[in-house]
Amino acid sequence: DAGVIQSPRHEVTEMGQEVTLRCKPISGHNSLFWYRQTMMRGLELLIYFNNNVPIDDSGMPEDRFSAKMPNASFSTLKIQPSEPRDSAVYFCASSFGWANTEAFFGQGTRLTVV
Amino acid sequence: KNEVEQSPQNLTAQEGEFITINCSYSVGISALHWLQQHPGGGIVSLFMLSSGKKKHGRLIATINIQEKHSSLHITASHPRDSAVYICAVNLIQGAQKLVFGQGTRLTINP
């Protein structure tokens, strides 16, 4: 398996634009996580899905952020409108099982909003 | 106060030295993870443990549930071990969620 695949790897956009980050989890994994990493706050969980259903989105910073998982092999994280403070590295991770399982991370998407 | 605290924040050592990175947590957990993040940015899971000790090559992870403390040890350190090491825990409530420490930046000089 190729692992968790994220795209794009880098994204530079202007403030106010819509940004869509994409993630393909490892085949067979039924849990998917979106994380954000910044220098100030480190890694933070934004939202996670189990069997394509959002379980906890309490980490989503505000209504400008939304995430979907239309099927077991694809998820998106959308920011609309984007702001400079959204600049960060966004990681997607997947795992098999409900709890206490090893998570496999994608390479991340480095987002810069200017 | 963060729920997961790591020490030290930065560590520089010479090749061959024995390395210890510490992680303390203040909440009830069901499991603890050690992750490695290389300068390129990718994150790799090293260990997941809920008791005792695990070993993989030159890496050893231990956890003391009563003391709410875990350590990651690296024996015979090598420059390629240079990375950020991150401790993360699964909370008992909401066990799928990972709560992360701030990371320890390790630099091994040749």
PDB file of C-alpha atoms in Angstrom:
ATOM      1  CA  ASP A   1       0.000   0.000   0.000  1.00  0.00           C
ATOM      2  CA  ALA A   2       1.254   3.501  -0.791  1.00  0.00           C
ATOM      3  CA  GLY A   3       0.305   4.801   2.619  1.00  0.00           C
ATOM      4  CA  VAL A   4      -1.871   7.822   3.328  1.00  0.00           C
ATOM      5  CA  ILE A   5      -1.773  10.149   0.346  1.00  0.00           C
ATOM      6  CA  GLN A   6      -2.362  13.857   0.679  1.00  0.00           C
ATOM      7  CA  SER A   7      -2.579  16.487  -1.995  1.00  0.00           C
ATOM      8  CA  PRO A   8      -1.367  19.002  -2.705  1.00  0.00           C
ATOM      9  CA  ARG A   9       1.945  18.887  -0.823  1.00  0.00           C
ATOM     10  CA  HIS A  10       2.226  22.659  -0.904  1.00  0.00           C
ATOM     11  CA  GLU A  11      -0.435  25.305  -1.396  1.00  0.00           C
ATOM     12  CA  VAL A  12       0.015  29.046  -1.535  1.00  0.00           C
ATOM     13  CA  THR A  13      -3.132  31.096  -1.793  1.00  0.00           C
ATOM     14  CA  GLU A  14      -4.343  34.606  -1.252  1.00  0.00           C
ATOM     15  CA  MET A  15      -6.432  35.602   1.703  1.00  0.00           C
ATOM     16  CA  GLY A  16     -10.113  35.141   1.010  1.00  0.00           C
ATOM     17  CA  GLN A  17      -9.676  32.275  -1.420  1.00  0.00           C
ATOM     18  CA  GLU A  18     -11.144  28.827  -0.937  1.00  0.00           C
ATOM     19  CA  VAL A  19      -8.661  26.051  -0.199  1.00  0.00           C
ATOM     20  CA  THR A  20      -9.365  22.331  -0.489  1.00  0.00           C
ATOM     21  CA  LEU A  21      -7.013  19.739   0.930  1.00  0.00           C
ATOM     22  CA  ARG A  22      -7.397  16.108  -0.055  1.00  0.00           C
ATOM     23  CA  CYS A  23      -6.635  12.809   1.605  1.00  0.00           C
ATOM     24  CA  LYS A  24      -6.727   9.188   0.540  1.00  0.00           C
ATOM     25  CA  PRO A  25      -6.473   6.862   3.568  1.00  0.00           C
ATOM     26  CA  ILE A  26      -4.882   3.445   3.589  1.00  0.00           C
ATOM     27  CA  SER A  27      -7.209   0.891   2.061  1.00  0.00           C
ATOM     28  CA  GLY A  28      -9.107  -0.999   4.752  1.00  0.00           C
ATOM     29  CA  HIS A  29      -8.657   1.637   7.426  1.00  0.00           C
ATOM     30  CA  ASN A  30     -11.945   2.820   8.871  1.00  0.00           C
ATOM     31  CA  SER A  31     -10.841   5.855  10.898  1.00  0.00           C
ATOM     32  CA  LEU A  32      -9.542   9.094   9.416  1.00  0.00           C
ATOM     33  CA  PHE A  33      -8.138  12.094  11.209  1.00  0.00           C
ATOM     34  CA  TRP A  34      -7.304  15.656  10.166  1.00  0.00           C
ATOM     35  CA  TYR A  35      -4.597  17.437  12.189  1.00  0.00           C
ATOM     36  CA  ARG A  36      -3.057  20.877  12.000  1.00  0.00           C
ATOM     37  CA  GLN A  37       0.522  21.651  13.023  1.00  0.00           C
ATOM     38  CA  THR A  38       1.826  25.130  13.810  1.00  0.00           C
ATOM     39  CA  MET A  39       4.918  26.354  15.572  1.00  0.00           C
ATOM     40  CA  MET A  40       2.876  27.949  18.324  1.00  0.00           C
ATOM     41  CA  ARG A  41       0.392  25.173  19.051  1.00  0.00           C
ATOM     42  CA  GLY A  42       2.079  22.027  17.785  1.00  0.00           C
ATOM     43  CA  LEU A  43      -0.187  19.240  16.509  1.00  0.00           C
ATOM     44  CA  GLU A  44      -3.931  19.596  17.076  1.00  0.00           C
ATOM     45  CA  LEU A  45      -6.780  17.323  16.094  1.00  0.00           C
ATOM     46  CA  LEU A  46      -9.325  19.099  13.924  1.00  0.00           C
ATOM     47  CA  ILE A  47     -11.842  16.357  13.177  1.00  0.00           C
ATOM     48  CA  TYR A  48     -12.054  12.608  12.886  1.00  0.00           C
ATOM     49  CA  PHE A  49     -14.285  10.173  11.062  1.00  0.00           C
ATOM     50  CA  ASN A  50     -15.144   6.583  11.761  1.00  0.00           C
ATOM     51  CA  ASN A  51     -16.712   4.564   8.941  1.00  0.00           C
ATOM     52  CA  ASN A  52     -17.063   7.829   6.981  1.00  0.00           C
ATOM     53  CA  VAL A  53     -19.125   9.454   9.742  1.00  0.00           C
ATOM     54  CA  PRO A  54     -17.783  12.547  11.535  1.00  0.00           C
ATOM     55  CA  ILE A  55     -17.417  11.616  15.184  1.00  0.00           C
ATOM     56  CA  ASP A  56     -15.852  14.692  16.744  1.00  0.00           C
ATOM     57  CA  ASP A  57     -15.339  18.040  15.067  1.00  0.00           C
ATOM     58  CA  SER A  58     -14.758  20.021  18.241  1.00  0.00           C
ATOM     59  CA  GLY A  59     -11.252  20.859  17.086  1.00  0.00           C
ATOM     60  CA  MET A  60     -12.420  22.651  13.956  1.00  0.00           C
ATOM     61  CA  PRO A  61     -11.460  26.253  14.655  1.00  0.00           C
ATOM     62  CA  GLU A  62     -14.469  28.001  13.160  1.00  0.00           C
ATOM     63  CA  ASP A  63     -17.187  27.807  10.553  1.00  0.00           C
ATOM     64  CA  ARG A  64     -14.719  28.609   7.809  1.00  0.00           C
ATOM     65  CA  PHE A  65     -13.459  25.046   8.150  1.00  0.00           C
ATOM     66  CA  SER A  66     -15.409  22.057   6.904  1.00  0.00           C
ATOM     67  CA  ALA A  67     -14.523  18.426   6.271  1.00  0.00           C
ATOM     68  CA  LYS A  68     -16.225  15.656   4.366  1.00  0.00           C
ATOM     69  CA  MET A  69     -15.688  11.975   3.805  1.00  0.00           C
ATOM     70  CA  PRO A  70     -17.988  10.922   0.965  1.00  0.00           C
ATOM     71  CA  ASN A  71     -16.570   7.392   0.853  1.00  0.00           C
ATOM     72  CA  ALA A  72     -14.016   5.164   2.546  1.00  0.00           C
ATOM     73  CA  SER A  73     -11.198   6.180   0.241  1.00  0.00           C
ATOM     74  CA  PHE A  74     -11.432   9.970   0.154  1.00  0.00           C
ATOM     75  CA  SER A  75     -11.729  12.955   2.451  1.00  0.00           C
ATOM     76  CA  THR A  76     -11.473  16.693   2.013  1.00  0.00           C
ATOM     77  CA  LEU A  77     -10.760  19.580   4.340  1.00  0.00           C
ATOM     78  CA  LYS A  78     -11.989  22.910   3.049  1.00  0.00           C
ATOM     79  CA  ILE A  79     -11.244  26.408   4.269  1.00  0.00           C
ATOM     80  CA  GLN A  80     -13.463  29.183   2.928  1.00  0.00           C
ATOM     81  CA  PRO A  81     -12.508  31.980   3.108  1.00  0.00           C
ATOM     82  CA  SER A  82      -8.880  31.409   4.005  1.00  0.00           C
ATOM     83  CA  GLU A  83      -6.961  33.760   6.314  1.00  0.00           C
ATOM     84  CA  PRO A  84      -3.220  34.204   6.959  1.00  0.00           C
ATOM     85  CA  ARG A  85      -3.593  32.609  10.431  1.00  0.00           C
ATOM     86  CA  ASP A  86      -4.665  29.395   8.710  1.00  0.00           C
ATOM     87  CA  SER A  87      -1.103  28.961   7.456  1.00  0.00           C
ATOM     88  CA  ALA A  88       0.107  25.647   8.844  1.00  0.00           C
ATOM     89  CA  VAL A  89       0.889  22.074   7.895  1.00  0.00           C
ATOM     90  CA  TYR A  90      -2.234  19.957   7.686  1.00  0.00           C
ATOM     91  CA  PHE A  91      -1.865  16.222   8.227  1.00  0.00           C
ATOM     92  CA  CYS A  92      -4.277  13.464   7.450  1.00  0.00           C
ATOM     93  CA  ALA A  93      -3.930  10.127   9.246  1.00  0.00           C
ATOM     94  CA  SER A  94      -5.804   6.862   9.103  1.00  0.00           C
ATOM     95  CA  SER A  95      -6.079   3.810  11.310  1.00  0.00           C
ATOM     96  CA  PHE A  96      -7.952   0.552  11.594  1.00  0.00           C
ATOM     97  CA  GLY A  97     -10.226   0.066  14.547  1.00  0.00           C
ATOM     98  CA  TRP A  98     -12.049   2.218  17.040  1.00  0.00           C
ATOM     99  CA  ALA A  99      -9.531   3.117  19.715  1.00  0.00           C
ATOM    100  CA  ASN A 100      -5.902   2.802  20.755  1.00  0.00           C
ATOM    101  CA  THR A 101      -4.704   1.862  17.325  1.00  0.00           C
ATOM    102  CA  GLU A 102      -1.594   2.942  15.493  1.00  0.00           C
ATOM    103  CA  ALA A 103      -2.187   5.922  13.229  1.00  0.00           C
ATOM    104  CA  PHE A 104      -0.500   6.243   9.856  1.00  0.00           C
ATOM    105  CA  PHE A 105       0.176   9.783   8.743  1.00  0.00           C
ATOM    106  CA  GLY A 106       0.323  11.333   5.325  1.00  0.00           C
ATOM    107  CA  GLN A 107       3.190  13.604   4.309  1.00  0.00           C
ATOM    108  CA  GLY A 108       1.142  16.696   5.061  1.00  0.00           C
ATOM    109  CA  THR A 109       0.056  19.736   3.090  1.00  0.00           C
ATOM    110  CA  ARG A 110       1.940  22.940   3.816  1.00  0.00           C
ATOM    111  CA  LEU A 111      -0.560  25.778   3.427  1.00  0.00           C
ATOM    112  CA  THR A 112       0.537  29.385   3.161  1.00  0.00           C
ATOM    113  CA  VAL A 113      -2.111  32.089   3.017  1.00  0.00           C
ATOM    114  CA  VAL A 114      -0.755  35.488   1.989  1.00  0.00           C
TER     115      VAL A 114
ATOM    116  CA  LYS B   1      -0.879  23.622  31.678  1.00  0.00           C
ATOM    117  CA  ASN B   2      -0.691  21.184  28.777  1.00  0.00           C
ATOM    118  CA  GLU B   3      -2.111  17.743  29.344  1.00  0.00           C
ATOM    119  CA  VAL B   4       1.048  16.246  27.824  1.00  0.00           C
ATOM    120  CA  GLU B   5       4.448  17.688  28.671  1.00  0.00           C
ATOM    121  CA  GLN B   6       7.731  16.654  27.118  1.00  0.00           C
ATOM    122  CA  SER B   7      11.272  17.319  28.238  1.00  0.00           C
ATOM    123  CA  PRO B   8      13.670  18.480  27.131  1.00  0.00           C
ATOM    124  CA  GLN B   9      12.322  20.681  24.347  1.00  0.00           C
ATOM    125  CA  ASN B  10      15.682  20.599  22.581  1.00  0.00           C
ATOM    126  CA  LEU B  11      18.504  18.094  22.925  1.00  0.00           C
ATOM    127  CA  THR B  12      21.868  18.061  21.207  1.00  0.00           C
ATOM    128  CA  ALA B  13      24.231  15.146  21.648  1.00  0.00           C
ATOM    129  CA  GLN B  14      27.221  13.474  20.070  1.00  0.00           C
ATOM    130  CA  GLU B  15      26.980  10.377  17.960  1.00  0.00           C
ATOM    131  CA  GLY B  16      27.001   7.266  20.108  1.00  0.00           C
ATOM    132  CA  GLU B  17      25.454   8.836  23.186  1.00  0.00           C
ATOM    133  CA  PHE B  18      22.503   7.318  25.027  1.00  0.00           C
ATOM    134  CA  ILE B  19      19.455   9.531  24.632  1.00  0.00           C
ATOM    135  CA  THR B  20      16.422   9.853  26.904  1.00  0.00           C
ATOM    136  CA  ILE B  21      13.319  11.884  26.127  1.00  0.00           C
ATOM    137  CA  ASN B  22      10.620  12.177  28.760  1.00  0.00           C
ATOM    138  CA  CYS B  23       6.862  12.533  28.577  1.00  0.00           C
ATOM    139  CA  SER B  24       4.523  13.262  31.472  1.00  0.00           C
ATOM    140  CA  TYR B  25       0.760  13.466  31.273  1.00  0.00           C
ATOM    141  CA  SER B  26      -1.895  14.665  33.662  1.00  0.00           C
ATOM    142  CA  VAL B  27      -4.981  12.854  32.403  1.00  0.00           C
ATOM    143  CA  GLY B  28      -6.271   9.314  32.315  1.00  0.00           C
ATOM    144  CA  ILE B  29      -5.091   7.572  29.212  1.00  0.00           C
ATOM    145  CA  SER B  30      -5.722   4.301  27.445  1.00  0.00           C
ATOM    146  CA  ALA B  31      -2.536   4.319  25.375  1.00  0.00           C
ATOM    147  CA  LEU B  32       0.566   6.396  24.695  1.00  0.00           C
ATOM    148  CA  HIS B  33       2.315   6.881  21.366  1.00  0.00           C
ATOM    149  CA  TRP B  34       5.793   7.984  20.386  1.00  0.00           C
ATOM    150  CA  LEU B  35       6.040   9.579  16.961  1.00  0.00           C
ATOM    151  CA  GLN B  36       9.022  10.714  14.918  1.00  0.00           C
ATOM    152  CA  GLN B  37       8.967  13.691  12.582  1.00  0.00           C
ATOM    153  CA  HIS B  38      11.925  14.161  10.264  1.00  0.00           C
ATOM    154  CA  PRO B  39      13.000  17.510   8.812  1.00  0.00           C
ATOM    155  CA  GLY B  40      11.083  16.679   5.635  1.00  0.00           C
ATOM    156  CA  GLY B  41       7.937  16.817   7.736  1.00  0.00           C
ATOM    157  CA  GLY B  42       6.551  13.292   7.554  1.00  0.00           C
ATOM    158  CA  ILE B  43       5.347  11.712  10.810  1.00  0.00           C
ATOM    159  CA  VAL B  44       6.015   8.078  11.608  1.00  0.00           C
ATOM    160  CA  SER B  45       4.614   6.089  14.493  1.00  0.00           C
ATOM    161  CA  LEU B  46       7.411   4.478  16.527  1.00  0.00           C
ATOM    162  CA  PHE B  47       5.556   2.884  19.411  1.00  0.00           C
ATOM    163  CA  MET B  48       2.139   2.504  20.917  1.00  0.00           C
ATOM    164  CA  LEU B  49       2.083   1.200  24.486  1.00  0.00           C
ATOM    165  CA  SER B  50      -0.221   1.003  27.448  1.00  0.00           C
ATOM    166  CA  SER B  51       2.073  -0.750  29.918  1.00  0.00           C
ATOM    167  CA  GLY B  52       5.617  -1.937  30.422  1.00  0.00           C
ATOM    168  CA  LYS B  53       8.263  -1.610  27.770  1.00  0.00           C
ATOM    169  CA  LYS B  54       8.693  -2.040  24.027  1.00  0.00           C
ATOM    170  CA  LYS B  55      11.891  -2.287  22.001  1.00  0.00           C
ATOM    171  CA  HIS B  56      12.541  -1.838  18.318  1.00  0.00           C
ATOM    172  CA  GLY B  57      16.135  -1.877  17.196  1.00  0.00           C
ATOM    173  CA  ARG B  58      17.985   0.858  19.089  1.00  0.00           C
ATOM    174  CA  LEU B  59      14.759   2.419  20.363  1.00  0.00           C
ATOM    175  CA  ILE B  60      13.164   1.559  23.685  1.00  0.00           C
ATOM    176  CA  ALA B  61       9.944   2.997  25.082  1.00  0.00           C
ATOM    177  CA  THR B  62       8.766   2.573  28.649  1.00  0.00           C
ATOM    178  CA  ILE B  63       5.670   3.679  30.467  1.00  0.00           C
ATOM    179  CA  ASN B  64       4.780   3.918  34.154  1.00  0.00           C
ATOM    180  CA  ILE B  65       1.021   4.226  34.437  1.00  0.00           C
ATOM    181  CA  GLN B  66       1.044   4.979  38.169  1.00  0.00           C
ATOM    182  CA  GLU B  67       3.499   7.844  37.732  1.00  0.00           C
ATOM    183  CA  LYS B  68       1.908   8.986  34.443  1.00  0.00           C
ATOM    184  CA  HIS B  69       5.276   9.048  32.775  1.00  0.00           C
ATOM    185  CA  SER B  70       6.903   7.581  29.705  1.00  0.00           C
ATOM    186  CA  SER B  71      10.420   7.647  28.360  1.00  0.00           C
ATOM    187  CA  LEU B  72      11.886   7.096  24.917  1.00  0.00           C
ATOM    188  CA  HIS B  73      15.471   5.892  24.865  1.00  0.00           C
ATOM    189  CA  ILE B  74      17.841   5.737  21.925  1.00  0.00           C
ATOM    190  CA  THR B  75      20.986   3.658  22.302  1.00  0.00           C
ATOM    191  CA  ALA B  76      24.129   4.292  20.212  1.00  0.00           C
ATOM    192  CA  SER B  77      22.603   7.433  18.719  1.00  0.00           C
ATOM    193  CA  HIS B  78      23.354   8.317  15.119  1.00  0.00           C
ATOM    194  CA  PRO B  79      22.978  11.531  13.108  1.00  0.00           C
ATOM    195  CA  ARG B  80      20.076   9.966  11.229  1.00  0.00           C
ATOM    196  CA  ASP B  81      18.189   9.881  14.541  1.00  0.00           C
ATOM    197  CA  SER B  82      18.008  13.678  14.350  1.00  0.00           C
ATOM    198  CA  ALA B  83      14.316  14.504  14.281  1.00  0.00           C
ATOM    199  CA  VAL B  84      11.467  15.806  16.402  1.00  0.00           C
ATOM    200  CA  TYR B  85      10.067  13.180  18.736  1.00  0.00           C
ATOM    201  CA  ILE B  86       6.459  13.632  19.751  1.00  0.00           C
ATOM    202  CA  CYS B  87       4.600  12.006  22.614  1.00  0.00           C
ATOM    203  CA  ALA B  88       0.845  11.615  22.216  1.00  0.00           C
ATOM    204  CA  VAL B  89      -1.850   9.986  24.333  1.00  0.00           C
ATOM    205  CA  ASN B  90      -5.260   8.473  23.756  1.00  0.00           C
ATOM    206  CA  LEU B  91      -7.565   9.853  26.415  1.00  0.00           C
ATOM    207  CA  ILE B  92      -9.771   7.385  28.270  1.00  0.00           C
ATOM    208  CA  GLN B  93     -12.716   9.559  27.278  1.00  0.00           C
ATOM    209  CA  GLY B  94     -12.749   9.732  23.513  1.00  0.00           C
ATOM    210  CA  ALA B  95     -10.075   7.118  23.049  1.00  0.00           C
ATOM    211  CA  GLN B  96      -9.673   7.732  19.359  1.00  0.00           C
ATOM    212  CA  LYS B  97      -8.454  11.264  19.915  1.00  0.00           C
ATOM    213  CA  LEU B  98      -4.727  11.872  20.222  1.00  0.00           C
ATOM    214  CA  VAL B  99      -3.477  14.683  22.452  1.00  0.00           C
ATOM    215  CA  PHE B 100       0.061  15.703  21.625  1.00  0.00           C
ATOM    216  CA  GLY B 101       3.059  16.986  23.497  1.00  0.00           C
ATOM    217  CA  GLN B 102       5.010  19.872  22.021  1.00  0.00           C
ATOM    218  CA  GLY B 103       7.785  17.641  20.787  1.00  0.00           C
ATOM    219  CA  THR B 104      11.493  17.277  21.501  1.00  0.00           C
ATOM    220  CA  ARG B 105      13.934  18.382  18.831  1.00  0.00           C
ATOM    221  CA  LEU B 106      16.891  15.988  18.850  1.00  0.00           C
ATOM    222  CA  THR B 107      20.123  16.763  17.034  1.00  0.00           C
ATOM    223  CA  ILE B 108      22.887  14.180  16.915  1.00  0.00           C
ATOM    224  CA  ASN B 109      26.236  15.542  15.793  1.00  0.00           C
ATOM    225  CA  PRO B 110      28.790  13.269  14.105  1.00  0.00           C
TER     226      PRO B 110
END
